[in-house]
mmCIF file of C-alpha atoms in Angstrom:
data_model
loop_
_atom_site.group_PDB
_atom_site.id
_atom_site.type_symbol
_atom_site.label_atom_id
_atom_site.label_comp_id
_atom_site.label_asym_id
_atom_site.label_seq_id
_atom_site.Cartn_x
_atom_site.Cartn_y
_atom_site.Cartn_z
ATOM 1 C CA UNK L 1 2.886 -14.661 8.690
ATOM 2 C CA UNK L 2 2.087 -16.963 11.088
ATOM 3 C CA UNK L 3 -1.586 -19.184 10.959
ATOM 4 C CA UNK L 4 -3.738 -19.305 14.871
ATOM 5 C CA UNK L 5 -5.302 -23.137 16.153
ATOM 6 C CA UNK L 6 -8.404 -21.683 14.621
ATOM 7 C CA UNK L 7 -7.313 -21.649 10.988
ATOM 8 C CA UNK L 8 -7.172 -17.386 11.132
ATOM 9 C CA UNK L 9 -3.979 -15.701 9.796
ATOM 10 C CA UNK L 10 -2.379 -13.935 12.419
ATOM 11 C CA UNK L 11 -1.666 -10.072 11.126
ATOM 12 C CA UNK L 12 2.049 -8.827 12.047
ATOM 13 C CA UNK L 13 2.610 -4.552 11.764
ATOM 14 C CA UNK L 14 -1.136 -4.165 11.398
ATOM 15 C CA UNK L 15 -1.813 -0.716 10.682
ATOM 16 C CA UNK L 16 -5.845 0.555 11.328
ATOM 17 C CA UNK L 17 -4.903 4.119 10.109
ATOM 18 C CA UNK L 18 -6.938 4.291 6.707
ATOM 19 C CA UNK L 19 -6.568 7.658 5.100
ATOM 20 C CA UNK L 20 -8.972 8.137 2.061
ATOM 21 C CA UNK L 21 -9.916 10.521 -0.738
ATOM 22 C CA UNK L 22 -12.564 10.594 -2.160
ATOM 23 C CA UNK L 23 -13.554 12.571 -5.498
ATOM 24 C CA UNK L 24 -16.984 13.552 -7.540
ATOM 25 C CA UNK L 25 -16.731 15.092 -10.782
ATOM 26 C CA UNK L 26 -19.532 16.084 -13.285
ATOM 27 C CA UNK L 27 -19.653 17.267 -17.153
ATOM 28 C CA UNK L 28 -23.101 19.071 -18.084
ATOM 29 C CA UNK L 29 -23.376 19.026 -21.665
ATOM 30 C CA UNK L 30 -26.815 20.612 -23.273
ATOM 31 C CA UNK L 31 -27.965 18.520 -25.828
ATOM 32 C CA UNK L 32 -30.154 19.919 -28.254
ATOM 33 C CA UNK L 33 -30.220 17.005 -30.361
ATOM 34 C CA UNK L 34 -30.737 13.701 -29.697
ATOM 35 C CA UNK L 35 -28.200 13.589 -32.338
ATOM 36 C CA UNK L 36 -25.436 15.605 -30.713
ATOM 37 C CA UNK L 37 -26.683 14.471 -27.047
ATOM 38 C CA UNK L 38 -25.817 10.086 -28.813
ATOM 39 C CA UNK L 39 -22.387 11.868 -29.751
ATOM 40 C CA UNK L 40 -21.361 13.691 -26.173
ATOM 41 C CA UNK L 41 -22.157 10.121 -24.655
ATOM 42 C CA UNK L 42 -20.447 7.917 -27.136
ATOM 43 C CA UNK L 43 -17.582 10.950 -26.402
ATOM 44 C CA UNK L 44 -17.345 10.117 -22.831
ATOM 45 C CA UNK L 45 -17.889 6.444 -22.945
ATOM 46 C CA UNK L 46 -14.361 5.781 -25.516
ATOM 47 C CA UNK L 47 -12.864 8.781 -23.226
ATOM 48 C CA UNK L 48 -13.402 7.191 -20.303
ATOM 49 C CA UNK L 49 -13.673 3.708 -20.308
ATOM 50 C CA UNK L 50 -12.010 0.866 -18.659
ATOM 51 C CA UNK L 51 -8.379 1.145 -20.373
ATOM 52 C CA UNK L 52 -7.730 4.587 -20.036
ATOM 53 C CA UNK L 53 -9.260 4.765 -16.236
ATOM 54 C CA UNK L 54 -6.824 1.595 -15.267
ATOM 55 C CA UNK L 55 -4.231 4.339 -17.051
ATOM 56 C CA UNK L 56 -4.387 6.744 -14.884
ATOM 57 C CA UNK L 57 -5.567 5.002 -11.756
ATOM 58 C CA UNK L 58 -1.868 3.413 -12.254
ATOM 59 C CA UNK L 59 0.688 6.955 -12.457
ATOM 60 C CA UNK L 60 -1.501 7.452 -9.419
ATOM 61 C CA UNK L 61 -0.415 4.078 -7.558
ATOM 62 C CA UNK L 62 3.089 5.868 -9.148
ATOM 63 C CA UNK L 63 2.596 8.927 -7.340
ATOM 64 C CA UNK L 64 1.903 7.910 -4.073
ATOM 65 C CA UNK L 65 4.843 5.773 -4.061
ATOM 66 C CA UNK L 66 2.474 2.487 -3.769
ATOM 67 C CA UNK L 67 2.533 -1.282 -5.353
ATOM 68 C CA UNK L 68 -0.074 -2.927 -6.899
ATOM 69 C CA UNK L 69 -1.106 -6.037 -6.550
ATOM 70 C CA UNK L 70 -4.568 -6.516 -8.123
ATOM 71 C CA UNK L 71 -6.455 -4.618 -11.330
ATOM 72 C CA UNK L 72 -10.201 -5.494 -12.312
ATOM 73 C CA UNK L 73 -11.745 -3.620 -15.020
ATOM 74 C CA UNK L 74 -14.850 -3.596 -16.856
ATOM 75 C CA UNK L 75 -17.166 -1.445 -19.104
ATOM 76 C CA UNK L 76 -20.738 -1.773 -19.508
ATOM 77 C CA UNK L 77 -23.221 -1.726 -21.576
ATOM 78 C CA UNK L 78 -24.995 0.856 -22.992
ATOM 79 C CA UNK L 79 -22.304 2.783 -21.362
ATOM 80 C CA UNK L 80 -20.024 3.647 -17.729
ATOM 81 C CA UNK L 81 -16.813 2.172 -16.921
ATOM 82 C CA UNK L 82 -15.127 0.199 -13.198
ATOM 83 C CA UNK L 83 -11.618 0.196 -12.846
ATOM 84 C CA UNK L 84 -10.506 -0.933 -8.674
ATOM 85 C CA UNK L 85 -6.847 -1.597 -8.261
ATOM 86 C CA UNK L 86 -5.868 -2.786 -4.545
ATOM 87 C CA UNK L 87 -2.739 -1.746 -3.789
ATOM 88 C CA UNK L 88 -0.293 -1.870 -1.179
ATOM 89 C CA UNK L 89 2.424 0.180 0.786
ATOM 90 C CA UNK L 90 5.176 -2.410 0.085
ATOM 91 C CA UNK L 91 5.622 -5.343 -2.401
ATOM 92 C CA UNK L 92 4.652 -8.901 -2.245
ATOM 93 C CA UNK L 93 7.993 -10.119 -0.694
ATOM 94 C CA UNK L 94 9.468 -6.685 1.034
ATOM 95 C CA UNK L 95 6.483 -7.484 3.209
ATOM 96 C CA UNK L 96 7.635 -11.408 4.426
ATOM 97 C CA UNK L 97 11.154 -9.490 3.967
ATOM 98 C CA UNK L 98 11.605 -12.300 1.041
ATOM 99 C CA UNK L 99 9.643 -15.079 1.686
ATOM 100 C CA UNK L 100 7.447 -16.471 -0.435
ATOM 101 C CA UNK L 101 3.223 -15.778 1.358
ATOM 102 C CA UNK L 102 1.040 -18.193 0.251
ATOM 103 C CA UNK L 103 3.890 -21.057 1.320
ATOM 104 C CA UNK L 104 1.921 -22.610 4.134
ATOM 105 C CA UNK L 105 -1.858 -21.809 3.345
ATOM 106 C CA UNK L 106 -4.356 -24.744 2.978
ATOM 107 C CA UNK L 107 -4.106 -26.084 -0.625
ATOM 108 C CA UNK L 108 -0.904 -24.902 -2.063
ATOM 109 C CA UNK L 109 0.134 -21.165 -3.378
ATOM 110 C CA UNK L 110 -2.744 -18.618 -4.018
ATOM 111 C CA UNK L 111 -2.540 -15.905 -5.852
ATOM 112 C CA UNK L 112 -0.607 -12.620 -3.541
ATOM 113 C CA UNK L 113 -2.264 -10.093 -3.941
ATOM 114 C CA UNK L 114 -5.612 -11.620 -1.886
ATOM 115 C CA UNK L 115 -3.014 -12.383 0.882
ATOM 116 C CA UNK L 116 -1.607 -9.073 1.400
ATOM 117 C CA UNK L 117 -5.096 -7.047 0.252
ATOM 118 C CA UNK L 118 -6.842 -8.236 3.132
ATOM 119 C CA UNK L 119 -3.943 -7.249 5.195
ATOM 120 C CA UNK L 120 -3.414 -3.552 3.736
ATOM 121 C CA UNK L 121 -6.851 -2.791 2.815
ATOM 122 C CA UNK L 122 -5.546 -0.784 0.329
ATOM 123 C CA UNK L 123 -7.389 0.519 -2.891
ATOM 124 C CA UNK L 124 -8.204 3.120 -5.600
ATOM 125 C CA UNK L 125 -11.571 3.112 -7.320
ATOM 126 C CA UNK L 126 -13.934 4.985 -9.886
ATOM 127 C CA UNK L 127 -16.452 4.441 -11.586
ATOM 128 C CA UNK L 128 -18.517 6.356 -14.456
ATOM 129 C CA UNK L 129 -21.991 6.977 -14.979
ATOM 130 C CA UNK L 130 -22.762 9.034 -18.571
ATOM 131 C CA UNK L 131 -26.339 9.920 -18.907
ATOM 132 C CA UNK L 132 -28.620 11.703 -20.188
ATOM 133 C CA UNK L 133 -33.052 13.121 -19.773
ATOM 134 C CA UNK L 134 -34.546 11.694 -22.048
ATOM 135 C CA UNK L 135 -36.358 14.647 -22.361
ATOM 136 C CA UNK L 136 -35.108 18.131 -21.159
ATOM 137 C CA UNK L 137 -31.444 18.175 -23.432
ATOM 138 C CA UNK L 138 -29.074 17.763 -20.853
ATOM 139 C CA UNK L 139 -26.135 14.992 -20.246
ATOM 140 C CA UNK L 140 -24.335 14.349 -17.646
ATOM 141 C CA UNK L 141 -21.117 12.768 -16.935
ATOM 142 C CA UNK L 142 -20.286 11.593 -13.244
ATOM 143 C CA UNK L 143 -16.455 9.792 -11.772
ATOM 144 C CA UNK L 144 -17.051 8.663 -8.235
ATOM 145 C CA UNK L 145 -13.084 7.958 -7.170
ATOM 146 C CA UNK L 146 -11.691 5.922 -4.240
ATOM 147 C CA UNK L 147 -7.676 6.559 -3.237
ATOM 148 C CA UNK L 148 -7.667 4.607 0.566
ATOM 149 C CA UNK L 149 -4.609 3.654 2.062
ATOM 150 C CA UNK L 150 -3.052 2.373 5.193
ATOM 151 C CA UNK L 151 0.865 3.022 6.025
ATOM 152 C CA UNK L 152 2.807 6.418 5.486
ATOM 153 C CA UNK L 153 1.524 6.210 1.180
ATOM 154 C CA UNK L 154 -0.973 9.109 0.895
ATOM 155 C CA UNK L 155 -3.334 9.400 -1.335
ATOM 156 C CA UNK L 156 -2.930 13.472 -1.431
ATOM 157 C CA UNK L 157 0.299 13.322 -3.272
ATOM 158 C CA UNK L 158 -2.549 12.725 -6.573
ATOM 159 C CA UNK L 159 -4.129 15.300 -6.177
ATOM 160 C CA UNK L 160 -3.780 17.224 -8.630
ATOM 161 C CA UNK L 161 -2.938 15.194 -11.236
ATOM 162 C CA UNK L 162 -6.665 13.759 -10.431
ATOM 163 C CA UNK L 163 -8.057 16.905 -10.848
ATOM 164 C CA UNK L 164 -5.954 16.746 -14.529
ATOM 165 C CA UNK L 165 -6.944 14.086 -15.274
ATOM 166 C CA UNK L 166 -11.207 14.549 -15.686
ATOM 167 C CA UNK L 167 -12.543 17.205 -17.742
ATOM 168 C CA UNK L 168 -15.018 18.138 -14.927
ATOM 169 C CA UNK L 169 -17.529 21.530 -14.436
ATOM 170 C CA UNK L 170 -18.173 20.727 -10.963
ATOM 171 C CA UNK L 171 -15.621 19.046 -8.783
ATOM 172 C CA UNK L 172 -16.942 17.485 -4.627
ATOM 173 C CA UNK L 173 -14.182 16.576 -2.733
ATOM 174 C CA UNK L 174 -13.663 14.531 0.280
ATOM 175 C CA UNK L 175 -10.884 13.253 2.742
ATOM 176 C CA UNK L 176 -11.078 12.020 5.876
ATOM 177 C CA UNK L 177 -8.502 9.671 8.332
ATOM 178 C CA UNK L 178 -9.671 7.375 10.262
ATOM 179 C CA UNK L 179 -8.117 4.665 12.888
ATOM 180 C CA UNK L 180 -4.936 5.605 14.442
ATOM 181 C CA UNK L 181 -1.243 3.523 14.044
ATOM 182 C CA UNK L 182 0.734 2.828 17.597
ATOM 183 C CA UNK L 183 4.257 3.440 17.701
ATOM 184 C CA UNK L 184 6.561 1.330 18.776
ATOM 185 C CA UNK L 185 6.261 2.933 22.988
ATOM 186 C CA UNK L 186 2.336 1.715 22.168
ATOM 187 C CA UNK L 187 1.346 5.617 21.768
ATOM 188 C CA UNK L 188 -1.382 5.971 19.218
ATOM 189 C CA UNK L 189 -0.781 8.579 16.747
ATOM 190 C CA UNK L 190 -4.614 9.620 14.988
ATOM 191 C CA UNK L 191 -1.961 11.754 12.379
ATOM 192 C CA UNK L 192 0.860 10.678 10.721
ATOM 193 C CA UNK L 193 1.598 13.425 8.300
ATOM 194 C CA UNK L 194 1.320 17.148 9.119
ATOM 195 C CA UNK L 195 -0.916 19.208 6.870
ATOM 196 C CA UNK L 196 -0.588 22.681 7.117
ATOM 197 C CA UNK L 197 -2.836 24.183 4.522
ATOM 198 C CA UNK L 198 -5.608 23.255 2.479
ATOM 199 C CA UNK L 199 -3.022 22.731 -0.671
ATOM 200 C CA UNK L 200 -1.111 20.478 1.086
#
């Protein structure tokens, strides 16, 4: 990693091809009483707390052969949780050929996860929304999940596992491939993996 005269970090091997898998999962419960509603919300809050969500996302990272750089997780009051994991296609030392990537930054060594997060722009996030209607007796749970990767790793490898990890009544799914990467010869690639069916 080199610095330019402006102090900006020069990127090497930058890949602009981004693959993003997005889920919205919904669970719906009709609660006859306030006690039933509260019990459902408490169950959801316990079942999908930040600690368990982190475990799910760590397994997703392993399944897509990525490396965890940093984890941020939070449970909210009165309800809901969020987890964000920054990931890279390669480990920190592999990306620099064994050199310390932060040794030449101003102010001395910096946390390595910050550096590669900017280079790879890959992340996995989940946000949960347990809610209820105050009058109608309907309680709902929504989980928004995004798996965004650059490089050769694909979020589709974790598709089945993610679907099975959430007990959802309704699910929407979106998969996008954006940007491009180049071969050594300069040819642009807008897709670097084959998709031959909806199951793939």
